[in-house]
PDB file of C-alpha atoms and ligand atoms in Angstrom:
ATOM      1  CA  MET U   1       0.000   0.000   0.000  1.00 92.00           C
ATOM      2  CA  THR U   2       1.259   3.440  -0.939  1.00 97.00           C
ATOM      3  CA  SER U   3       0.410   6.523   1.080  1.00 98.00           C
ATOM      4  CA  LEU U   4       0.188  10.077  -0.180  1.00 98.00           C
ATOM      5  CA  ARG U   5       0.013  12.636   2.623  1.00 98.00           C
ATOM      6  CA  VAL U   6      -1.404  15.984   1.576  1.00 98.00           C
ATOM      7  CA  LEU U   7       0.882  18.579   3.174  1.00 98.00           C
ATOM      8  CA  GLY U   8      -0.506  21.375   1.045  1.00 98.00           C
ATOM      9  CA  CYS U   9      -3.054  21.534  -1.783  1.00 98.00           C
ATOM     10  CA  SER U  10      -4.074  25.175  -1.879  1.00 98.00           C
ATOM     11  CA  GLY U  11      -3.624  27.755  -4.603  1.00 98.00           C
ATOM     12  CA  GLY U  12      -2.340  30.244  -2.043  1.00 97.00           C
ATOM     13  CA  ILE U  13      -1.503  30.916   1.587  1.00 97.00           C
ATOM     14  CA  GLY U  14      -3.433  32.591   4.395  1.00 95.00           C
ATOM     15  CA  GLY U  15      -4.621  31.090   7.663  1.00 93.00           C
ATOM     16  CA  ALA U  16      -3.727  27.420   7.685  1.00 95.00           C
ATOM     17  CA  HIS U  17      -3.621  27.079   3.899  1.00 98.00           C
ATOM     18  CA  HIS U  18      -0.461  25.647   2.375  1.00 98.00           C
ATOM     19  CA  THR U  19       0.581  25.401  -1.273  1.00 98.00           C
ATOM     20  CA  THR U  20       1.254  22.171  -3.138  1.00 98.00           C
ATOM     21  CA  ALA U  21       3.345  19.479  -1.476  1.00 99.00           C
ATOM     22  CA  PHE U  22       2.526  15.775  -1.216  1.00 98.00           C
ATOM     23  CA  LEU U  23       4.567  13.265   0.795  1.00 98.00           C
ATOM     24  CA  LEU U  24       4.716   9.817  -0.830  1.00 98.00           C
ATOM     25  CA  ASN U  25       5.406   7.147   1.759  1.00 97.00           C
ATOM     26  CA  GLN U  26       8.174   8.728   3.850  1.00 96.00           C
ATOM     27  CA  THR U  27      10.922   9.473   1.367  1.00 97.00           C
ATOM     28  CA  ILE U  28       9.448  11.189  -1.684  1.00 98.00           C
ATOM     29  CA  LEU U  29       7.987  14.656  -2.133  1.00 98.00           C
ATOM     30  CA  LEU U  30       5.758  15.599  -5.055  1.00 98.00           C
ATOM     31  CA  ASP U  31       6.332  19.341  -5.301  1.00 99.00           C
ATOM     32  CA  ALA U  32       7.802  21.387  -2.476  1.00 98.00           C
ATOM     33  CA  GLY U  33       5.361  24.199  -1.756  1.00 98.00           C
ATOM     34  CA  THR U  34       4.728  25.688   1.674  1.00 98.00           C
ATOM     35  CA  GLY U  35       3.112  22.455   2.914  1.00 98.00           C
ATOM     36  CA  VAL U  36       6.645  21.170   3.552  1.00 98.00           C
ATOM     37  CA  ALA U  37       6.687  23.453   6.622  1.00 97.00           C
ATOM     38  CA  ASP U  38       4.404  20.935   8.374  1.00 94.00           C
ATOM     39  CA  LEU U  39       7.115  18.243   8.457  1.00 98.00           C
ATOM     40  CA  SER U  40       9.190  17.653  11.579  1.00 97.00           C
ATOM     41  CA  SER U  41      12.990  17.746  11.451  1.00 96.00           C
ATOM     42  CA  ARG U  42      13.013  13.929  11.509  1.00 96.00           C
ATOM     43  CA  GLU U  43      10.529  13.767   8.624  1.00 98.00           C
ATOM     44  CA  LEU U  44      12.518  16.339   6.619  1.00 97.00           C
ATOM     45  CA  LEU U  45      15.615  14.217   7.044  1.00 97.00           C
ATOM     46  CA  GLN U  46      13.843  11.148   5.626  1.00 97.00           C
ATOM     47  CA  ILE U  47      13.136  12.845   2.282  1.00 97.00           C
ATOM     48  CA  GLU U  48      15.482  11.553  -0.405  1.00 97.00           C
ATOM     49  CA  HIS U  49      13.654  12.444  -3.620  1.00 98.00           C
ATOM     50  CA  VAL U  50      11.701  15.493  -4.754  1.00 98.00           C
ATOM     51  CA  PHE U  51       9.723  15.366  -8.007  1.00 98.00           C
ATOM     52  CA  LEU U  52       8.831  18.843  -9.258  1.00 99.00           C
ATOM     53  CA  THR U  53       6.003  19.507 -11.710  1.00 99.00           C
ATOM     54  CA  HIS U  54       7.356  22.952 -12.580  1.00 98.00           C
ATOM     55  CA  ALA U  55       9.322  25.908 -11.225  1.00 98.00           C
ATOM     56  CA  HIS U  56       6.538  28.267 -10.123  1.00 98.00           C
ATOM     57  CA  LEU U  57       7.117  29.473  -6.586  1.00 98.00           C
ATOM     58  CA  ASP U  58       4.032  27.885  -5.022  1.00 98.00           C
ATOM     59  CA  HIS U  59       5.515  24.479  -5.990  1.00 98.00           C
ATOM     60  CA  ILE U  60       9.176  25.038  -5.049  1.00 98.00           C
ATOM     61  CA  ALA U  61       9.061  27.600  -2.219  1.00 98.00           C
ATOM     62  CA  TYR U  62      10.306  25.248   0.504  1.00 98.00           C
ATOM     63  CA  LEU U  63      12.878  23.281  -1.492  1.00 98.00           C
ATOM     64  CA  PRO U  64      15.740  25.670  -0.574  1.00 98.00           C
ATOM     65  CA  LEU U  65      14.753  25.612   3.107  1.00 97.00           C
ATOM     66  CA  LEU U  66      14.357  21.823   3.138  1.00 97.00           C
ATOM     67  CA  LEU U  67      17.991  21.469   2.051  1.00 96.00           C
ATOM     68  CA  ASP U  68      19.238  23.985   4.589  1.00 94.00           C
ATOM     69  CA  ALA U  69      17.237  22.397   7.428  1.00 93.00           C
ATOM     70  CA  THR U  70      19.050  19.081   7.082  1.00 87.00           C
ATOM     71  CA  LEU U  71      22.544  20.411   6.389  1.00 86.00           C
ATOM     72  CA  GLY U  72      25.097  18.393   8.345  1.00 86.00           C
ATOM     73  CA  ALA U  73      22.653  15.596   9.203  1.00 91.00           C
ATOM     74  CA  ARG U  74      22.256  14.026   5.763  1.00 91.00           C
ATOM     75  CA  LYS U  75      24.283  11.056   4.594  1.00 89.00           C
ATOM     76  CA  ARG U  76      22.921  11.079   1.039  1.00 93.00           C
ATOM     77  CA  PRO U  77      21.920  13.952  -1.257  1.00 96.00           C
ATOM     78  CA  VAL U  78      18.336  14.938  -1.963  1.00 97.00           C
ATOM     79  CA  ILE U  79      17.687  14.109  -5.602  1.00 98.00           C
ATOM     80  CA  VAL U  80      15.490  16.642  -7.388  1.00 98.00           C
ATOM     81  CA  HIS U  81      13.733  15.120 -10.393  1.00 98.00           C
ATOM     82  CA  ALA U  82      12.366  17.625 -12.899  1.00 98.00           C
ATOM     83  CA  CYS U  83      12.447  18.429 -16.596  1.00 98.00           C
ATOM     84  CA  ALA U  84      15.652  20.005 -17.913  1.00 98.00           C
ATOM     85  CA  ALA U  85      14.030  23.446 -18.247  1.00 98.00           C
ATOM     86  CA  THR U  86      12.885  23.423 -14.608  1.00 98.00           C
ATOM     87  CA  ILE U  87      16.352  22.372 -13.431  1.00 98.00           C
ATOM     88  CA  GLN U  88      17.910  25.193 -15.416  1.00 98.00           C
ATOM     89  CA  MET U  89      15.484  27.727 -13.893  1.00 98.00           C
ATOM     90  CA  LEU U  90      16.326  26.517 -10.374  1.00 98.00           C
ATOM     91  CA  LYS U  91      20.063  26.772 -11.071  1.00 98.00           C
ATOM     92  CA  THR U  92      19.785  30.218 -12.642  1.00 98.00           C
ATOM     93  CA  HIS U  93      17.276  31.875 -10.339  1.00 98.00           C
ATOM     94  CA  ILE U  94      17.390  30.094  -6.964  1.00 98.00           C
ATOM     95  CA  PHE U  95      20.605  28.130  -6.266  1.00 98.00           C
ATOM     96  CA  ASN U  96      22.807  30.916  -7.644  1.00 98.00           C
ATOM     97  CA  TRP U  97      24.600  32.095  -4.459  1.00 98.00           C
ATOM     98  CA  HIS U  98      22.389  35.213  -4.440  1.00 98.00           C
ATOM     99  CA  ILE U  99      18.916  33.972  -3.559  1.00 98.00           C
ATOM    100  CA  TRP U 100      20.321  30.781  -1.998  1.00 98.00           C
ATOM    101  CA  PRO U 101      23.619  28.858  -1.974  1.00 97.00           C
ATOM    102  CA  ASP U 102      24.330  26.292  -4.676  1.00 98.00           C
ATOM    103  CA  PHE U 103      23.732  23.151  -2.641  1.00 97.00           C
ATOM    104  CA  SER U 104      24.887  20.984  -5.549  1.00 97.00           C
ATOM    105  CA  VAL U 105      28.482  21.812  -4.462  1.00 96.00           C
ATOM    106  CA  ILE U 106      27.856  21.957  -0.688  1.00 94.00           C
ATOM    107  CA  PRO U 107      29.520  20.590   1.367  1.00 91.00           C
ATOM    108  CA  SER U 108      31.558  19.432  -1.673  1.00 93.00           C
ATOM    109  CA  ALA U 109      30.994  18.841  -5.380  1.00 94.00           C
ATOM    110  CA  GLU U 110      31.784  15.151  -4.840  1.00 94.00           C
ATOM    111  CA  GLN U 111      29.319  14.667  -1.987  1.00 93.00           C
ATOM    112  CA  PRO U 112      26.726  17.406  -2.356  1.00 96.00           C
ATOM    113  CA  LEU U 113      23.466  17.914  -0.495  1.00 96.00           C
ATOM    114  CA  LEU U 114      21.537  18.346  -3.758  1.00 98.00           C
ATOM    115  CA  ARG U 115      21.636  16.437  -7.004  1.00 98.00           C
ATOM    116  CA  PHE U 116      19.492  17.111 -10.064  1.00 98.00           C
ATOM    117  CA  ALA U 117      18.075  14.294 -12.201  1.00 98.00           C
ATOM    118  CA  ALA U 118      16.463  15.350 -15.475  1.00 98.00           C
ATOM    119  CA  ILE U 119      13.313  13.491 -16.432  1.00 98.00           C
ATOM    120  CA  GLU U 120      11.533  13.726 -19.786  1.00 98.00           C
ATOM    121  CA  VAL U 121       7.936  13.061 -20.717  1.00 98.00           C
ATOM    122  CA  GLY U 122       7.450   9.304 -20.973  1.00 98.00           C
ATOM    123  CA  GLN U 123      10.430   8.460 -18.772  1.00 98.00           C
ATOM    124  CA  THR U 124      10.046   6.479 -15.553  1.00 98.00           C
ATOM    125  CA  HIS U 125      12.230   6.713 -12.459  1.00 97.00           C
ATOM    126  CA  CYS U 126      11.928   3.783 -10.070  1.00 97.00           C
ATOM    127  CA  VAL U 127      12.302   4.992  -6.500  1.00 96.00           C
ATOM    128  CA  ASP U 128      11.646   3.039  -3.297  1.00 91.00           C
ATOM    129  CA  ALA U 129       9.385   0.406  -4.919  1.00 94.00           C
ATOM    130  CA  LEU U 130       7.434   3.035  -6.853  1.00 98.00           C
ATOM    131  CA  ALA U 131       7.593   3.811 -10.564  1.00 98.00           C
ATOM    132  CA  ILE U 132       7.181   7.520 -11.188  1.00 98.00           C
ATOM    133  CA  THR U 133       6.560   8.491 -14.807  1.00 98.00           C
ATOM    134  CA  ALA U 134       6.587  11.998 -16.257  1.00 98.00           C
ATOM    135  CA  LEU U 135       3.466  12.855 -18.270  1.00 98.00           C
ATOM    136  CA  PRO U 136       2.889  15.889 -20.523  1.00 98.00           C
ATOM    137  CA  ALA U 137       1.328  18.981 -18.930  1.00 98.00           C
ATOM    138  CA  GLU U 138       0.517  22.239 -20.685  1.00 97.00           C
ATOM    139  CA  HIS U 139       1.115  25.326 -18.531  1.00 98.00           C
ATOM    140  CA  THR U 140       2.693  28.779 -18.998  1.00 98.00           C
ATOM    141  CA  ILE U 141       6.195  27.388 -18.383  1.00 98.00           C
ATOM    142  CA  ALA U 142       7.712  23.931 -18.906  1.00 98.00           C
ATOM    143  CA  ALA U 143       5.683  21.559 -16.738  1.00 98.00           C
ATOM    144  CA  LEU U 144       5.073  17.891 -16.079  1.00 98.00           C
ATOM    145  CA  ALA U 145       2.326  15.760 -14.609  1.00 98.00           C
ATOM    146  CA  PHE U 146       3.315  12.580 -12.780  1.00 99.00           C
ATOM    147  CA  GLN U 147       2.017   9.025 -12.659  1.00 98.00           C
ATOM    148  CA  VAL U 148       2.878   7.195  -9.445  1.00 98.00           C
ATOM    149  CA  SER U 149       2.556   3.422  -9.776  1.00 98.00           C
ATOM    150  CA  ASN U 150       3.101   0.796  -7.104  1.00 98.00           C
ATOM    151  CA  PHE U 151       2.535  -1.863  -9.805  1.00 96.00           C
ATOM    152  CA  THR U 152      -0.948  -2.658  -8.423  1.00 97.00           C
ATOM    153  CA  ALA U 153      -2.533   0.779  -8.733  1.00 98.00           C
ATOM    154  CA  SER U 154      -1.628   4.206 -10.083  1.00 98.00           C
ATOM    155  CA  LEU U 155      -2.271   7.781  -9.085  1.00 98.00           C
ATOM    156  CA  VAL U 156      -1.836  10.710 -11.476  1.00 98.00           C
ATOM    157  CA  PHE U 157      -1.130  14.274 -10.352  1.00 98.00           C
ATOM    158  CA  SER U 158      -1.745  16.852 -13.085  1.00 98.00           C
ATOM    159  CA  GLY U 159       0.404  19.639 -11.621  1.00 98.00           C
ATOM    160  CA  ASP U 160      -0.648  23.055 -12.955  1.00 98.00           C
ATOM    161  CA  THR U 161      -2.256  22.654 -16.357  1.00 98.00           C
ATOM    162  CA  ILE U 162      -5.074  23.351 -18.755  1.00 97.00           C
ATOM    163  CA  GLY U 163      -5.237  19.630 -19.555  1.00 96.00           C
ATOM    164  CA  GLY U 164      -5.045  18.936 -23.269  1.00 95.00           C
ATOM    165  CA  ALA U 165      -5.042  15.976 -25.629  1.00 97.00           C
ATOM    166  CA  ALA U 166      -1.489  14.779 -24.913  1.00 98.00           C
ATOM    167  CA  PHE U 167      -2.181  14.576 -21.158  1.00 98.00           C
ATOM    168  CA  TRP U 168      -5.404  12.606 -21.625  1.00 98.00           C
ATOM    169  CA  ARG U 169      -3.798  10.267 -24.177  1.00 98.00           C
ATOM    170  CA  ALA U 170      -1.171   9.409 -21.565  1.00 98.00           C
ATOM    171  CA  VAL U 171      -3.761   9.078 -18.775  1.00 98.00           C
ATOM    172  CA  ASN U 172      -5.922   6.768 -20.850  1.00 98.00           C
ATOM    173  CA  GLN U 173      -3.010   4.413 -21.438  1.00 98.00           C
ATOM    174  CA  ILE U 174      -2.691   3.686 -17.713  1.00 98.00           C
ATOM    175  CA  GLU U 175      -4.458   0.392 -17.065  1.00 97.00           C
ATOM    176  CA  ASN U 176      -4.417   0.476 -13.276  1.00 97.00           C
ATOM    177  CA  LEU U 177      -5.331   4.147 -12.759  1.00 98.00           C
ATOM    178  CA  LYS U 178      -7.279   4.611  -9.529  1.00 98.00           C
ATOM    179  CA  ILE U 179      -6.944   8.279  -8.546  1.00 98.00           C
ATOM    180  CA  LEU U 180      -6.482  11.527 -10.477  1.00 98.00           C
ATOM    181  CA  ILE U 181      -5.501  14.691  -8.627  1.00 98.00           C
ATOM    182  CA  ILE U 182      -6.235  17.624 -10.928  1.00 98.00           C
ATOM    183  CA  GLU U 183      -6.131  21.362 -10.389  1.00 98.00           C
ATOM    184  CA  THR U 184      -8.844  23.993 -10.587  1.00 98.00           C
ATOM    185  CA  ALA U 185      -7.007  27.196  -9.778  1.00 98.00           C
ATOM    186  CA  PHE U 186      -9.747  29.724 -10.507  1.00 98.00           C
ATOM    187  CA  ALA U 187     -13.470  30.232 -10.020  1.00 98.00           C
ATOM    188  CA  GLU U 188     -15.669  30.738 -13.084  1.00 98.00           C
ATOM    189  CA  SER U 189     -15.616  34.532 -12.630  1.00 98.00           C
ATOM    190  CA  ASN U 190     -11.890  34.366 -13.470  1.00 97.00           C
ATOM    191  CA  ALA U 191     -12.270  32.127 -16.536  1.00 98.00           C
ATOM    192  CA  LYS U 192     -10.370  34.575 -18.754  1.00 98.00           C
ATOM    193  CA  LEU U 193      -7.508  34.836 -16.287  1.00 97.00           C
ATOM    194  CA  ALA U 194      -7.433  31.048 -15.984  1.00 98.00           C
ATOM    195  CA  GLN U 195      -7.046  30.764 -19.749  1.00 97.00           C
ATOM    196  CA  LEU U 196      -4.210  33.312 -19.780  1.00 98.00           C
ATOM    197  CA  ALA U 197      -2.425  31.649 -16.857  1.00 98.00           C
ATOM    198  CA  LYS U 198      -3.029  28.175 -18.371  1.00 98.00           C
ATOM    199  CA  HIS U 199      -4.965  26.953 -15.362  1.00 98.00           C
ATOM    200  CA  LEU U 200      -8.349  25.255 -15.172  1.00 98.00           C
ATOM    201  CA  CYS U 201     -11.605  26.787 -13.960  1.00 98.00           C
ATOM    202  CA  PRO U 202     -14.863  24.864 -13.373  1.00 98.00           C
ATOM    203  CA  SER U 203     -16.150  24.945 -16.979  1.00 98.00           C
ATOM    204  CA  THR U 204     -12.819  23.983 -18.559  1.00 98.00           C
ATOM    205  CA  LEU U 205     -12.343  21.281 -15.895  1.00 98.00           C
ATOM    206  CA  ALA U 206     -15.769  19.834 -16.716  1.00 97.00           C
ATOM    207  CA  ALA U 207     -14.847  19.762 -20.407  1.00 97.00           C
ATOM    208  CA  GLU U 208     -11.516  18.077 -19.675  1.00 98.00           C
ATOM    209  CA  LEU U 209     -13.120  15.497 -17.370  1.00 97.00           C
ATOM    210  CA  ARG U 210     -15.043  14.054 -20.328  1.00 97.00           C
ATOM    211  CA  SER U 211     -11.744  12.298 -21.074  1.00 97.00           C
ATOM    212  CA  VAL U 212     -11.312  10.631 -17.668  1.00 97.00           C
ATOM    213  CA  PRO U 213     -11.345   6.832 -17.819  1.00 96.00           C
ATOM    214  CA  ALA U 214     -14.377   5.256 -16.119  1.00 95.00           C
ATOM    215  CA  GLY U 215     -14.095   4.400 -12.427  1.00 96.00           C
ATOM    216  CA  VAL U 216     -11.304   6.850 -11.614  1.00 97.00           C
ATOM    217  CA  GLU U 217     -11.758   8.970  -8.478  1.00 97.00           C
ATOM    218  CA  VAL U 218     -11.018  12.644  -9.196  1.00 98.00           C
ATOM    219  CA  LEU U 219      -9.646  14.868  -6.431  1.00 98.00           C
ATOM    220  CA  ILE U 220      -9.591  18.632  -6.947  1.00 98.00           C
ATOM    221  CA  THR U 221      -6.528  20.607  -5.856  1.00 98.00           C
ATOM    222  CA  HIS U 222      -5.068  24.155  -6.078  1.00 98.00           C
ATOM    223  CA  LEU U 223      -8.281  26.014  -5.158  1.00 98.00           C
ATOM    224  CA  LYS U 224      -7.686  29.653  -4.184  1.00 97.00           C
ATOM    225  CA  PRO U 225      -8.398  30.106  -0.442  1.00 96.00           C
ATOM    226  CA  SER U 226     -10.529  33.212  -1.090  1.00 96.00           C
ATOM    227  CA  GLU U 227     -12.884  31.419  -3.491  1.00 96.00           C
ATOM    228  CA  ASP U 228     -12.443  27.737  -2.650  1.00 97.00           C
ATOM    229  CA  GLN U 229     -16.028  26.987  -1.614  1.00 97.00           C
ATOM    230  CA  GLN U 230     -17.479  28.884  -4.533  1.00 98.00           C
ATOM    231  CA  THR U 231     -15.183  27.122  -7.019  1.00 98.00           C
ATOM    232  CA  MET U 232     -16.043  23.704  -5.606  1.00 98.00           C
ATOM    233  CA  ALA U 233     -19.788  24.506  -5.752  1.00 98.00           C
ATOM    234  CA  GLU U 234     -19.421  25.594  -9.378  1.00 98.00           C
ATOM    235  CA  ILE U 235     -17.610  22.366 -10.247  1.00 98.00           C
ATOM    236  CA  LEU U 236     -20.307  20.187  -8.650  1.00 97.00           C
ATOM    237  CA  ALA U 237     -23.106  22.215 -10.282  1.00 97.00           C
ATOM    238  CA  LEU U 238     -21.690  21.298 -13.698  1.00 97.00           C
ATOM    239  CA  GLN U 239     -22.195  17.588 -12.868  1.00 93.00           C
ATOM    240  CA  PRO U 240     -18.811  16.506 -14.245  1.00 90.00           C
ATOM    241  CA  ALA U 241     -18.418  13.166 -15.999  1.00 90.00           C
ATOM    242  CA  ALA U 242     -16.432  11.636 -13.114  1.00 91.00           C
ATOM    243  CA  ALA U 243     -16.889  11.306  -9.353  1.00 92.00           C
ATOM    244  CA  VAL U 244     -15.134  14.380  -7.954  1.00 97.00           C
ATOM    245  CA  ARG U 245     -14.384  15.677  -4.515  1.00 98.00           C
ATOM    246  CA  ARG U 246     -12.085  18.267  -3.030  1.00 98.00           C
ATOM    247  CA  LEU U 247      -8.634  17.178  -1.866  1.00 98.00           C
ATOM    248  CA  ILE U 248      -8.191  18.082   1.792  1.00 98.00           C
ATOM    249  CA  GLN U 249      -4.988  19.364   3.384  1.00 98.00           C
ATOM    250  CA  GLY U 250      -3.836  16.933   6.069  1.00 98.00           C
ATOM    251  CA  GLU U 251      -5.535  13.841   4.642  1.00 98.00           C
ATOM    252  CA  THR U 252      -3.620  10.720   3.653  1.00 98.00           C
ATOM    253  CA  ILE U 253      -4.665   8.871   0.522  1.00 98.00           C
ATOM    254  CA  CYS U 254      -3.825   5.180   0.266  1.00 97.00           C
ATOM    255  CA  PHE U 255      -3.706   3.288  -2.998  1.00 97.00           C
TER     256      PHE U 255
HETATM  257 ZN1   ZN Q 301       2.123  27.129 -12.089  1.00 84.31          ZN
HETATM  258 ZN1   ZN Q 302       0.576  26.444  -8.811  1.00 84.31          ZN
END
């Protein structure tokens, strides 16, 4: 059985809301948003792999701090799996000795705290008895979705996306798909903004969900805290083609 603990699944902060971060079993993070702040020092130390959907701040905000928090206590590097463009953005804009130190040469280039592993669409990395495959995701910058398979069942996380044919083609090829976590970043009143920002809103989500394979449970993530209840009500009012419910921060999903 695989567990996915929802550390953060909000489109923003405020109150107790945290941005995207999911803990897979004990050692793998899917995205590193502000939800990472909920982990204890011992839990932070157990993380060995981070899979990033893309480089937007709400998905990477706590990666630099995660590395710093375990400096001196780690025996092995944290491996950050992302597409080549995301890795380049992190190197250029974050781990550049200005915003944050370059942990890929700390404490030494031979035994660093951070290693990058490029992953391309269609590639699978096997990590701790899980197969994690990069799927195509269309967003304003280079982005991936991920399939997590434990060889009995699969979960797909869309990351930030407007969906699209390539994503659904990949999703529909997964024979053991059980759960789809998909974003809806904006309420219907912001449909135009959603289109510009390449995010989903209730009507575009409903259209995309016509492509979900039968029997898959759909969990909605990335709702804006200021309009979360309204967005969820709008989604349900459209009677989407799949069983949907809101993903809840703090819950653990087993598959
Ligand atoms: Zn984004
Ligand atoms: Zn986002």
